[in-house]
XYZ file of C-alpha atoms in Angstrom:
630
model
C 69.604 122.520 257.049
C 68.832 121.334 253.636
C 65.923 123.441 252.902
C 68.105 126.602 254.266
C 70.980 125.506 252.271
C 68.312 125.157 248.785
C 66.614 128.452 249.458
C 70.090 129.980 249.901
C 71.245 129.034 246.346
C 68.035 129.953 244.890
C 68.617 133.280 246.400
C 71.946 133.495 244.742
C 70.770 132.733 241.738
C 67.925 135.239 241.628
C 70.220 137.391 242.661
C 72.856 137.101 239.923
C 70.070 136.266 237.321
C 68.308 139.753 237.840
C 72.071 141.406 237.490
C 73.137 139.860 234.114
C 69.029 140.265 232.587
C 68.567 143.412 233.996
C 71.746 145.309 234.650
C 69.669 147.499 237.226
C 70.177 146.098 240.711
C 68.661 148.424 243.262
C 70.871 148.340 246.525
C 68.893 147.249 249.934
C 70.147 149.172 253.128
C 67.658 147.827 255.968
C 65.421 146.513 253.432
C 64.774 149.630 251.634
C 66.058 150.572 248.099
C 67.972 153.836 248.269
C 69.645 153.770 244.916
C 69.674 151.958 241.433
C 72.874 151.406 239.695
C 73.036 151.044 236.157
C 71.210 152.258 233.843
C 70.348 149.456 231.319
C 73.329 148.667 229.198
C 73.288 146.650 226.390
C 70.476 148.906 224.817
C 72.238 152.017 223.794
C 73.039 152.603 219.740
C 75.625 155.457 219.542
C 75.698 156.431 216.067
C 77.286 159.780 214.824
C 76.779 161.890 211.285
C 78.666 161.378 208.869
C 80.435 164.673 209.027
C 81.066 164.603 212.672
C 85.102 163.696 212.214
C 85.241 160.735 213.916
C 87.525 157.431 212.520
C 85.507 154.139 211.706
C 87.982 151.477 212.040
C 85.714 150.018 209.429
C 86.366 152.446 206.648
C 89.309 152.965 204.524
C 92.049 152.874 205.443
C 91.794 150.442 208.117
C 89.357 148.404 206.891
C 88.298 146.134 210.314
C 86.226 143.268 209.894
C 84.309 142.864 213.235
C 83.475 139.552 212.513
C 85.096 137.230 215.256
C 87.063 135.430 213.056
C 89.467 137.858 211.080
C 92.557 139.185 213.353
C 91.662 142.915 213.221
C 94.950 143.886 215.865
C 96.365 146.064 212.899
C 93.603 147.533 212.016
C 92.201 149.189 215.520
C 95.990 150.215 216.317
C 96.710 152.163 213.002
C 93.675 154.099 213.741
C 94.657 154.963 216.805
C 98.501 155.659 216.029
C 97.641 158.222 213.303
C 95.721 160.551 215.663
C 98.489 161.337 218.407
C 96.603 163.911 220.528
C 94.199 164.343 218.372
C 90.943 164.884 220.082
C 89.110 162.087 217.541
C 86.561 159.623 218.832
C 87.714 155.926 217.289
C 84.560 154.374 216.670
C 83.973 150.695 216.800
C 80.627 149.798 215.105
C 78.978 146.692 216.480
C 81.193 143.912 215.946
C 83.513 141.087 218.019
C 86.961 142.571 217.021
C 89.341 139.638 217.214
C 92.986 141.060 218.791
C 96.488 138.888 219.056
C 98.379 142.025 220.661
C 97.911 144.736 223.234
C 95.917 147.822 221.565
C 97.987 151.009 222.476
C 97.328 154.975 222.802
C 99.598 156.929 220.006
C 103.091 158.009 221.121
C 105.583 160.311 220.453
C 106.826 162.737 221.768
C 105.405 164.181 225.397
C 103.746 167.143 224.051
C 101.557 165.008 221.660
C 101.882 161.053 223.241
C 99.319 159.370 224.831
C 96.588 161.750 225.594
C 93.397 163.445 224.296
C 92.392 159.903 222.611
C 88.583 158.081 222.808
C 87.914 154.645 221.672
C 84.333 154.610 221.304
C 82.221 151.547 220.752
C 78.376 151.760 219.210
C 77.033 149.190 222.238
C 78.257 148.526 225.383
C 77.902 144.182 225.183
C 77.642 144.320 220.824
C 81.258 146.051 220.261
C 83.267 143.430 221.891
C 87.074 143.412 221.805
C 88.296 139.959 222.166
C 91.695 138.464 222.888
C 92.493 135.421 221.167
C 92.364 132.242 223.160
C 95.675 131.183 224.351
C 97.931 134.206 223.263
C 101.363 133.698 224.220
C 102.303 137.318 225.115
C 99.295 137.040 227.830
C 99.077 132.982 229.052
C 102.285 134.229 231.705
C 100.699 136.103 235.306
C 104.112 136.805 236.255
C 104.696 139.008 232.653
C 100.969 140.570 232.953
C 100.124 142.302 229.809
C 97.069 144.499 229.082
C 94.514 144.162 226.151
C 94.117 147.968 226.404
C 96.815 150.427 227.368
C 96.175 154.221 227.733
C 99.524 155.358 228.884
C 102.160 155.854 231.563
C 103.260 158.805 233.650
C 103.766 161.653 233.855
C 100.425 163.445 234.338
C 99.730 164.667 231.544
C 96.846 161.955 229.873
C 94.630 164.496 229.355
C 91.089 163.470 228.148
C 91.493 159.698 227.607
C 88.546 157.874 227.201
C 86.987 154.494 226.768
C 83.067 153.909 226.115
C 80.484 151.963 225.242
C 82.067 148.464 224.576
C 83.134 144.815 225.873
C 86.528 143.786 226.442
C 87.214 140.518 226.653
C 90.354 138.595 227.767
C 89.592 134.885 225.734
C 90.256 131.868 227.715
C 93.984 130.865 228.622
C 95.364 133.821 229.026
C 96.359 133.768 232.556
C 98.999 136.740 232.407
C 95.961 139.258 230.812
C 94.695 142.380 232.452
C 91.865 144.286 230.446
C 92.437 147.708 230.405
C 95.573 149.883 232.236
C 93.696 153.189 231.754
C 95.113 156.396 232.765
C 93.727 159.944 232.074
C 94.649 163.048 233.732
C 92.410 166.395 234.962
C 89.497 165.176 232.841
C 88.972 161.271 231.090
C 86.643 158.997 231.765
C 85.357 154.933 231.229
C 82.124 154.863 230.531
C 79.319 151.804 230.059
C 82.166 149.306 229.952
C 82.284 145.547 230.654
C 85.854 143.971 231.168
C 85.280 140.203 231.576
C 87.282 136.785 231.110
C 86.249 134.098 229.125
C 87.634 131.082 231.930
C 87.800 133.694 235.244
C 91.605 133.460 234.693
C 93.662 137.066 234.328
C 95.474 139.508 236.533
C 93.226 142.361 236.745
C 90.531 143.968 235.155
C 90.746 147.443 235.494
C 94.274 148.087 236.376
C 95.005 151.780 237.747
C 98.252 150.787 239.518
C 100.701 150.407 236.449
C 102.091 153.810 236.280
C 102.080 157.064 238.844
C 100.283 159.837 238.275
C 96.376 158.394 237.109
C 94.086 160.891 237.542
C 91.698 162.975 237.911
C 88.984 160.792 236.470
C 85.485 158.757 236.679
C 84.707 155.412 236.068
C 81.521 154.941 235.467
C 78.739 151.776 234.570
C 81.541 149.551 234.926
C 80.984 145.603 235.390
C 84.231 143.434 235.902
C 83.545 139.639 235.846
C 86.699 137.042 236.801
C 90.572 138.189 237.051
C 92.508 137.904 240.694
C 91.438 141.605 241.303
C 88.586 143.328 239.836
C 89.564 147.021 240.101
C 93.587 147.760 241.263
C 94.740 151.278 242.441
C 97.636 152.510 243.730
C 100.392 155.394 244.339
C 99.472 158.941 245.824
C 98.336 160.880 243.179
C 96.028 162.075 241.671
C 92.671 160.569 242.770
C 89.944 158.452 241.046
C 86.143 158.188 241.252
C 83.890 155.522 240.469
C 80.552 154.968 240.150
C 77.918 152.672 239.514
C 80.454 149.284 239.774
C 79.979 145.531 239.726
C 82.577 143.483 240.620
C 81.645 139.216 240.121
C 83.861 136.266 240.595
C 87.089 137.744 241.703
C 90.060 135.630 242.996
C 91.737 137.852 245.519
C 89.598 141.001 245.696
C 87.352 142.577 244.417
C 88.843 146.212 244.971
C 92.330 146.642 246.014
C 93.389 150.374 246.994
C 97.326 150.717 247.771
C 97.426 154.528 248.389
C 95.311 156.274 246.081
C 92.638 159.026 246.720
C 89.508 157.053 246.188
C 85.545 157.921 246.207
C 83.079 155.459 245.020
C 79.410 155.767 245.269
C 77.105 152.570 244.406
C 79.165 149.016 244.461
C 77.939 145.549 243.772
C 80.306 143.185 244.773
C 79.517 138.958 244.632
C 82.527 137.480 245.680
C 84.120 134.796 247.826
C 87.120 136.940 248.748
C 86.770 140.408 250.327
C 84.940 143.482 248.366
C 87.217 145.706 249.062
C 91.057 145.945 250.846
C 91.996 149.490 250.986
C 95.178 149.193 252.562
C 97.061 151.837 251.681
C 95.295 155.629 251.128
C 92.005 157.141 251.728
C 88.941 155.490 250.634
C 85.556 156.921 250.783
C 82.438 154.335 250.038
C 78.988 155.225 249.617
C 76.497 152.613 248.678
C 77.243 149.136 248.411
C 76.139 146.016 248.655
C 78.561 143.379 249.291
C 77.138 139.999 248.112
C 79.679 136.604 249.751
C 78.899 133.146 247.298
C 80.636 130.221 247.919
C 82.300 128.943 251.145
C 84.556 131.432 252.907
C 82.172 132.041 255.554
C 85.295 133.718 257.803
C 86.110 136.851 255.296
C 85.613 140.052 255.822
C 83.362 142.469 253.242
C 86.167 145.045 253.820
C 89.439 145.583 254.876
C 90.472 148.538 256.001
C 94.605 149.422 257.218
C 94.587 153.263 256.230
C 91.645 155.988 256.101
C 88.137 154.837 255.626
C 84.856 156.649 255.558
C 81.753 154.374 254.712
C 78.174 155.016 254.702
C 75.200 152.974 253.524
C 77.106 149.804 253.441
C 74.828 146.390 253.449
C 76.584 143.118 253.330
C 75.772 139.485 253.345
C 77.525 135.926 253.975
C 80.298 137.384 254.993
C 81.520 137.012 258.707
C 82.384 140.461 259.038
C 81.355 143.839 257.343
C 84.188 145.671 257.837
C 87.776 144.423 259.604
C 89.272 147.347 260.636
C 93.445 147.545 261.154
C 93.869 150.927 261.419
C 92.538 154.230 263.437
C 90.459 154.456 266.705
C 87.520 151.815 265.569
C 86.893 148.261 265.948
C 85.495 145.951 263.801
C 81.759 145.915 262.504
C 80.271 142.342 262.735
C 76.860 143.341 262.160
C 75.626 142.686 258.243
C 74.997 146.416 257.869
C 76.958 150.110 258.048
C 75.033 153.097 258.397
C 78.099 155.294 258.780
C 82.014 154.251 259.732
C 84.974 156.308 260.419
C 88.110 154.532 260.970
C 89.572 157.524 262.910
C 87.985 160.212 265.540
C 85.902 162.944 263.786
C 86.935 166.378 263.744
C 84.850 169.383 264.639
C 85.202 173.087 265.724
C 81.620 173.338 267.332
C 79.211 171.233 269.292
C 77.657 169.444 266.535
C 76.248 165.985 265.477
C 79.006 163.250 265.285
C 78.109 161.923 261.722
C 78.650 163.250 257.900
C 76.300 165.512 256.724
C 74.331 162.969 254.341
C 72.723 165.339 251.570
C 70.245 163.723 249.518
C 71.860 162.520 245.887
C 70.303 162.324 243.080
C 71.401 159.968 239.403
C 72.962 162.326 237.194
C 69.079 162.631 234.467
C 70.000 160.949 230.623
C 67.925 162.793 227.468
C 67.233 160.126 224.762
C 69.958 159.743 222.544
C 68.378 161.200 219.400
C 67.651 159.886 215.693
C 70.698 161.630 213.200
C 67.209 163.371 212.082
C 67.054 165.624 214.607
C 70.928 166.472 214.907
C 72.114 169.880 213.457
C 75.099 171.523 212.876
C 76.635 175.116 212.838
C 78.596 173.737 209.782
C 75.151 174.119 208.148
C 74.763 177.793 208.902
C 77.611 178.677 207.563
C 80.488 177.905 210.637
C 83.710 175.939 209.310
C 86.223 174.876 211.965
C 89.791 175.425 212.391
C 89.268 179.139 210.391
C 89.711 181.697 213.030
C 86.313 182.963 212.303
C 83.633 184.437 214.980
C 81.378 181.257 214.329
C 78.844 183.052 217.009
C 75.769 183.401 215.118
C 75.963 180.390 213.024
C 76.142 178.266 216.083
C 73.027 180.465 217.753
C 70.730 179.909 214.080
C 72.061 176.334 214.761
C 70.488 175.781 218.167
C 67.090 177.942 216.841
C 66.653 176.078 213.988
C 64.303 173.267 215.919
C 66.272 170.868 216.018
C 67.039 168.310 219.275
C 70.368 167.468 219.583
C 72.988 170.251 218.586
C 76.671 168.527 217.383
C 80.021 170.117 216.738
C 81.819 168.108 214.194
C 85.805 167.900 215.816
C 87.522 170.772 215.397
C 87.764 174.160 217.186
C 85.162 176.975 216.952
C 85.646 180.746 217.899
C 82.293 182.885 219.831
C 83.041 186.243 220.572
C 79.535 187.071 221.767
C 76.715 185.730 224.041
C 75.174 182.089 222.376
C 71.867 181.621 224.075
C 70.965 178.176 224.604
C 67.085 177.647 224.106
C 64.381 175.990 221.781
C 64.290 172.674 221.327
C 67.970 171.789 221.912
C 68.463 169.377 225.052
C 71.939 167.708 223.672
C 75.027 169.421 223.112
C 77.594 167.449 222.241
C 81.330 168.406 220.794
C 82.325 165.355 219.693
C 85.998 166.761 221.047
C 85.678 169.665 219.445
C 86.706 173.169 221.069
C 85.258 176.363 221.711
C 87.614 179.527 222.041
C 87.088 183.259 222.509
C 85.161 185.632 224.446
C 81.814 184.672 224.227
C 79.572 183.356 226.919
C 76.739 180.596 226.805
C 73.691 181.776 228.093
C 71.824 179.136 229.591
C 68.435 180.156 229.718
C 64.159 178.905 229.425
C 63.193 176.583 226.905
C 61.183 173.495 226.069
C 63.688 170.741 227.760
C 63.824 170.514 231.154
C 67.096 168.939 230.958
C 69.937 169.823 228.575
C 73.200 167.872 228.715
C 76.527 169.460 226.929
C 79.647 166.918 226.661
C 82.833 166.265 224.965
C 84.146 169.761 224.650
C 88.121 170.618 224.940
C 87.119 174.184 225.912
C 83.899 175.812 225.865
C 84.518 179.631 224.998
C 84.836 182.180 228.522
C 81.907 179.982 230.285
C 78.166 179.269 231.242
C 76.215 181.622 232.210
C 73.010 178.958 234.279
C 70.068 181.507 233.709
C 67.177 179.268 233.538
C 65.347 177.224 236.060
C 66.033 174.072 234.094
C 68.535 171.481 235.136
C 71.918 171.443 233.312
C 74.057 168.556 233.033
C 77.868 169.185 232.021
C 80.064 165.888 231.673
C 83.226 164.759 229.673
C 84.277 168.680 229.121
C 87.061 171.336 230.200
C 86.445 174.855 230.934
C 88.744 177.551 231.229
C 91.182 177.802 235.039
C 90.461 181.636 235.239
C 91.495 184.141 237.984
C 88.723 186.738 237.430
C 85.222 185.501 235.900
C 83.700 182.381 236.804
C 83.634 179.698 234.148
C 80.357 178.739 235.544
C 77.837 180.995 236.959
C 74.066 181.358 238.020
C 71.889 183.324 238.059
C 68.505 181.036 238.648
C 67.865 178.262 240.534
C 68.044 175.707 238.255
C 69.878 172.046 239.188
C 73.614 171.190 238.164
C 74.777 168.180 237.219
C 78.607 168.017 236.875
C 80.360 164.852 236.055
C 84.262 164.272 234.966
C 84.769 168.347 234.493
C 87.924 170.530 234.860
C 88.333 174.452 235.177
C 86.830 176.825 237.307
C 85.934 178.833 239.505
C 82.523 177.948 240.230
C 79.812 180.277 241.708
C 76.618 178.401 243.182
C 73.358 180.449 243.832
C 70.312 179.496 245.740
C 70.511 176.109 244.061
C 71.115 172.223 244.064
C 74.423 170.659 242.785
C 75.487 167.320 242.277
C 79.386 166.666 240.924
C 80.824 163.506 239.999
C 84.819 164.138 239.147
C 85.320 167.934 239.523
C 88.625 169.077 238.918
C 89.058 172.875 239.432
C 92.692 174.449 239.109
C 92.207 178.137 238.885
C 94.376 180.747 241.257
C 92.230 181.547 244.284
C 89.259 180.700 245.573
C 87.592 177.413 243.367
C 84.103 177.366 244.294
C 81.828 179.473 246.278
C 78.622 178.190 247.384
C 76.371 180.544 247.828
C 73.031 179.053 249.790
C 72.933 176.292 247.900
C 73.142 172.771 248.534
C 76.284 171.270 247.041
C 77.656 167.669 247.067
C 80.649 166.227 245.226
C 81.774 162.629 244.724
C 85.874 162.677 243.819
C 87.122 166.767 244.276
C 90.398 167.571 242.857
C 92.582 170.626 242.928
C 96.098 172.096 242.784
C 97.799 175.426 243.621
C 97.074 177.778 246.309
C 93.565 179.493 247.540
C 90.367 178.200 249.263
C 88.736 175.099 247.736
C 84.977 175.613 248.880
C 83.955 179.062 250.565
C 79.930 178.067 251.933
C 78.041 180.833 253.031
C 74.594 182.070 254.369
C 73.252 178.862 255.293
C 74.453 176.856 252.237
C 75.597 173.319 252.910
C 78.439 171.313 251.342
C 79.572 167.588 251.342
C 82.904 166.799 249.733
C 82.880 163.050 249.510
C 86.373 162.324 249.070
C 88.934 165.086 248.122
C 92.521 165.305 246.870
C 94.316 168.905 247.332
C 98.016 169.037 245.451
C 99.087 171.793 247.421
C 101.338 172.959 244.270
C 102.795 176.434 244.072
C 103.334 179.350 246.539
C 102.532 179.846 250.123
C 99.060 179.253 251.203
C 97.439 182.002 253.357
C 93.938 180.634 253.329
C 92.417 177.471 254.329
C 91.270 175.082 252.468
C 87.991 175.144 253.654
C 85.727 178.038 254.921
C 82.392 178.175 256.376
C 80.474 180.863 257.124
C 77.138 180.129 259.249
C 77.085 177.208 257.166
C 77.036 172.744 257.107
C 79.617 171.456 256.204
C 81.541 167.780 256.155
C 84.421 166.842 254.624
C 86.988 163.876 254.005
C 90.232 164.789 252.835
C 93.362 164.078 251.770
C 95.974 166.836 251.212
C 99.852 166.280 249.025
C 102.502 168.635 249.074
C 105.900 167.760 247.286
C 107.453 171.893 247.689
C 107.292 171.669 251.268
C 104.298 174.680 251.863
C 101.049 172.893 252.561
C 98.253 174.545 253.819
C 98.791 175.841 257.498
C 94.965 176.258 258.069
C 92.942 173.532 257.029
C 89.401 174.980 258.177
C 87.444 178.203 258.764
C 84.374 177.624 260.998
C 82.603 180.192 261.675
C 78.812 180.228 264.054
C 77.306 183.666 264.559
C 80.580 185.904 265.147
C 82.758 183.604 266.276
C 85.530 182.106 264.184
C 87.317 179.399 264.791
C 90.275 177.028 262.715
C 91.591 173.981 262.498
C 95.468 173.795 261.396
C 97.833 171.430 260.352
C 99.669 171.207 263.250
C 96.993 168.787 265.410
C 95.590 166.900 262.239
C 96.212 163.219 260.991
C 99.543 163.095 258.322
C 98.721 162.082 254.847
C 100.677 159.581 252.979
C 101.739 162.129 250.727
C 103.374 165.307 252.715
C 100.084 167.001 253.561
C 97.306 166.714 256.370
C 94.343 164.060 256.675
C 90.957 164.672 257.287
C 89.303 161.432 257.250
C 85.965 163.383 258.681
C 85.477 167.027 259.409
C 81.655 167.903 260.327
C 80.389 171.377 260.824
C 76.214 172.218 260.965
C 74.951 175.584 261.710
């Protein structure tokens, strides 16, 4: 027993050694690695030009020290309170910024308070925000109090964002929670480790303060200590994670009390369960759900709502999933390949499990020396003047360079940009593009191009090259006539934390991450491609995802606010299509969808409707699995 007991530990230890050296834990489902979580933190050096806009809480005026010792709580929070809605990226350069009191979004009034605001650090473990040790405004769990606070309903926290840095709670501060972060339609935390310096706290990520969080992806997150890792709560308006470690949690490690949630890739090493979703729908993808220590009789996961799992591997814990609500029983085994927790729903004879695309990591291009940066401020654009700035951003992206940067501000195109050369960042550093124009994506020497951090990206992409495309951290116009993203090749789409729409798909492969379209009518039409989404948000009226000839779609979690006038078409159609779906409609005007699903094999149609469908906790119908192959 000894021996087993010895090799045990050293297993642990290997284990949780390779996590904090590496920060790239591959996750074992029946001994084979199907995915790798994090990309290596800890090695990233975000640096912009010095024209790019952004506030350095080290410059004048604020003048932070970064240096662990000097109290730099003024410092940070005058930066942020003189940019209310501003758009601006405050940067933190490397540094161990010492704070006495919470660190707060600008207010004011509702037009301008507590939105479209991105604290920015240079490294995600060198830029380390630290609570003082034994701070009395945080030693008391039953007056929590965040080191970070983003803002509080309504829904309208539009573009918050946190990235690239270390918060840390101190030691004695038993009442602390790390962040309460709330964005809306489009926000996102990014490459960010929450830990405590004793274990002690409240939470770590705490979604559950205030209604209304959401849209938006959390992403590269590692929580270490706290009673809960990761807190959600209330019905709207959905949340996405992925790539998540949760260590040394008190309670649990992920505690869902009625949200919309979709996570894909979680590392859990805990003594207490992984994850309780008790109240809501969760959909969980990946894991790998470590017990330590001595509570042999816990559950991984606790389920009393709407769960959909798949890919779930366990270990030390007594039972993978306990299961208190729905049609099935518990799973004892150590592994998941696929759970429901109620019956599956389907119009056709068809295979009783979720479609299961293939998914592929969202590709990274090298964050580039300030060398190879350019500007369209250098070819003659100026921002904010109500000027075509068309060709100076098009002599921008053929003048060689590698990484093409907007400083903030908003720019006007009124014709066709063509995006080719060299160019495989685009980055807008918040900055927005208006007017007419489109962006032609078409051949040149990258095979991947990313383009982030835009508030607006003129009248769309036009995807004309067989070259991948990433778009992340960006709006794009809600139209009701052209698509904001078209194309026209078959080149792969990345999409990750991105509002607007409609969408058109073509003979090609699509991964999403966060997609949040709003537009009247129909959102997105896939068009034989292969499409799968992690976290899908809308509102208003008109069919989510129209498939056709032979394309296939997997929604992995999906939130419908069933806002406005009557619905006459379902949410969902299918023509001679795949298709599976979990789902989770709210209504609060009393006209949800009637028709949930269009189905259709050969000539035959057929629907599913409200009427005979699981309620939601929020006025509107459940789906916790539709499945539909041609």
């Amino acid at each position: 027993m000894k021996k087993y007991c010895v090799l045990a530990t050293i297993a642990i230890i290997s284990f949780i050694v390779a996590i904090n050296v590496m920060k790239m834990p591959l996750l074992l489902f029946n001994g084979t690695a199907i995915a790798q979580t994090f990309r290596v933190t800890g090695n990233e050096n975000i640096v912009f030009p010095n024209d790019a806009g952004i506030i350095n809480v080290k410059n004048a005026p604020y003048l932070a020290k970064g240096d662990g010792v000097t109290d730099d709580t003024e410092a940070i929070q005058k930066a942020l309170s003189d940019y209310p809605n501003g758009n601006k990226i405050i940067y933190l350069p490397n540094g161990v910024y010492l704070v006495s009191e919470q660190l707060r979004w600008p207010g004011g009034i509702e037009a301008i308070r507590e939105k479209r605001t991105i604290l920015q650090g240079q490294n995600s473990t060198r830029t380390i925000i630290k609570l003082k040790d034994n701070t009395s405004n945080f030693t008391n769990p039953a007056r929590s109090r965040a080191v970070i606070w983003t803002g509080a309903l309504p829904a309208q926290r539009f573009r918050n964002g946190i990235r690239n840095l270390t918060v840390n709670t101190g030691t004695g501060n038993s009442g602390a929670i790390g962040i309460q972060y709330n964005a809306s339609n489009q926000g996102s935390i990014r490459n960010v480790n929450i830990e405590s310096g004793d274990g002690q706290g409240v939470i770590g990520l705490d979604l559950r303060f205030t209604d209304e969080i959401g849209p938006c992806l959390i992403k590269d997150l590692q929580v270490t200590g706290f009673n809960r890792g990761i807190s959600t709560g209330y019905k709207v308006n959905s949340q996405t994670f992925e790539n998540i470690m949760l260590q040394n949690q008190r309670e649990f490690g992920f505690h869902n009390d009625g949200q919309v949630i979709s996570v894909r890739n979680l590392f859990s090493q805990n003594s207490v369960p992984a994850v309780y979703n008790k109240n809501g729908l969760m959909t969980l993808l990946n894991a790998n759900l470590s017990r330590v220590g001595i509570a042999f009789n816990q559950p991984a996961i606790i389920n009393n709502a709407s769960l959909f799992a798949r890919n779930i591997n366990t270990s030390g814990y007594q039972t993978a999933i306990q299961n208190n609500d729905g049609t099935r029983q518990n799973v004892f085994g150590q592994t998941v390949v696929e759970f429901v927790s109620h019956p599956i729903t389907s119009l056709f004879t068809t295979q009783s499990r979720g479609l299961n695309l293939p998914v592929k990591d969202t590709p990274e291009v090298p964050w580039d020396a300030l060398s190879q940066w350019v500007s369209p401020t250098q070819f003659g654009a100026e921002p904010n003047d109500n000027l075509d700035d068309s060709a100076a951003i098009q002599a921008a992206i053929d003048s060689g360079r590698t990484t093409l940067y907007f400083p903030n501000g908003r720019y006007i195109i009124e014709r066709p940009v063509f995006i080719r050369g060299n160019i495989r960042r685009i980055i807008g550093l918040e900055a927005s593009i208006t007017g007419k124009g489109v962006f032609q994506f078409i051949n040149g020497h990258s095979p991947v191009v990313v383009i982030e951090r835009f508030d607006g990206f003129g009248s769309g992409i036009v995807h004309a090259s067989n070259r991948t495309l990433v778009l992340r951290s960006m709006a794009l116009a809600n139209t009701s006539s052209e698509a904001s993203y078209s194309s026209r090749l078959s080149g792969q789409l990345f999409i990750e934390d991105v509002v607007g729409g409609p969408w058109n798909f073509n003979n090609q492969r699509v991964w999403a991450r966060q997609l949040n379209p709003e537009n009247p009518g129909t959102k997105i039409v896939n068009n034989r491609s292969t499409f799968w989404v992690l976290g899908l948000k809308t509102e208003r009226e008109g069919t989510v995802v129209e498939t056709t000839r032979g394309g296939k779609t997997e929604v992995a979690g999906a939130f419908i606010y069933s806002t406005s006038v009557p619905k006459t078409t379902p949410i969902f159609v299918s023509d001679n299509s795949s298709m599976s779906l979990t789902v989770s409609e709210c209504n609060f005007n009393g006209n949800p969808f009637t028709t949930l699903i269009s189905d259709r094999r050969n000539t035959t149609t057929r629907y599913i409707n409200q009427s005979n469908m699981l309620k939601s906790n929020c006025n509107g119908t459940l789906i916790p699995l539709f499945v539909g192959y041609k």
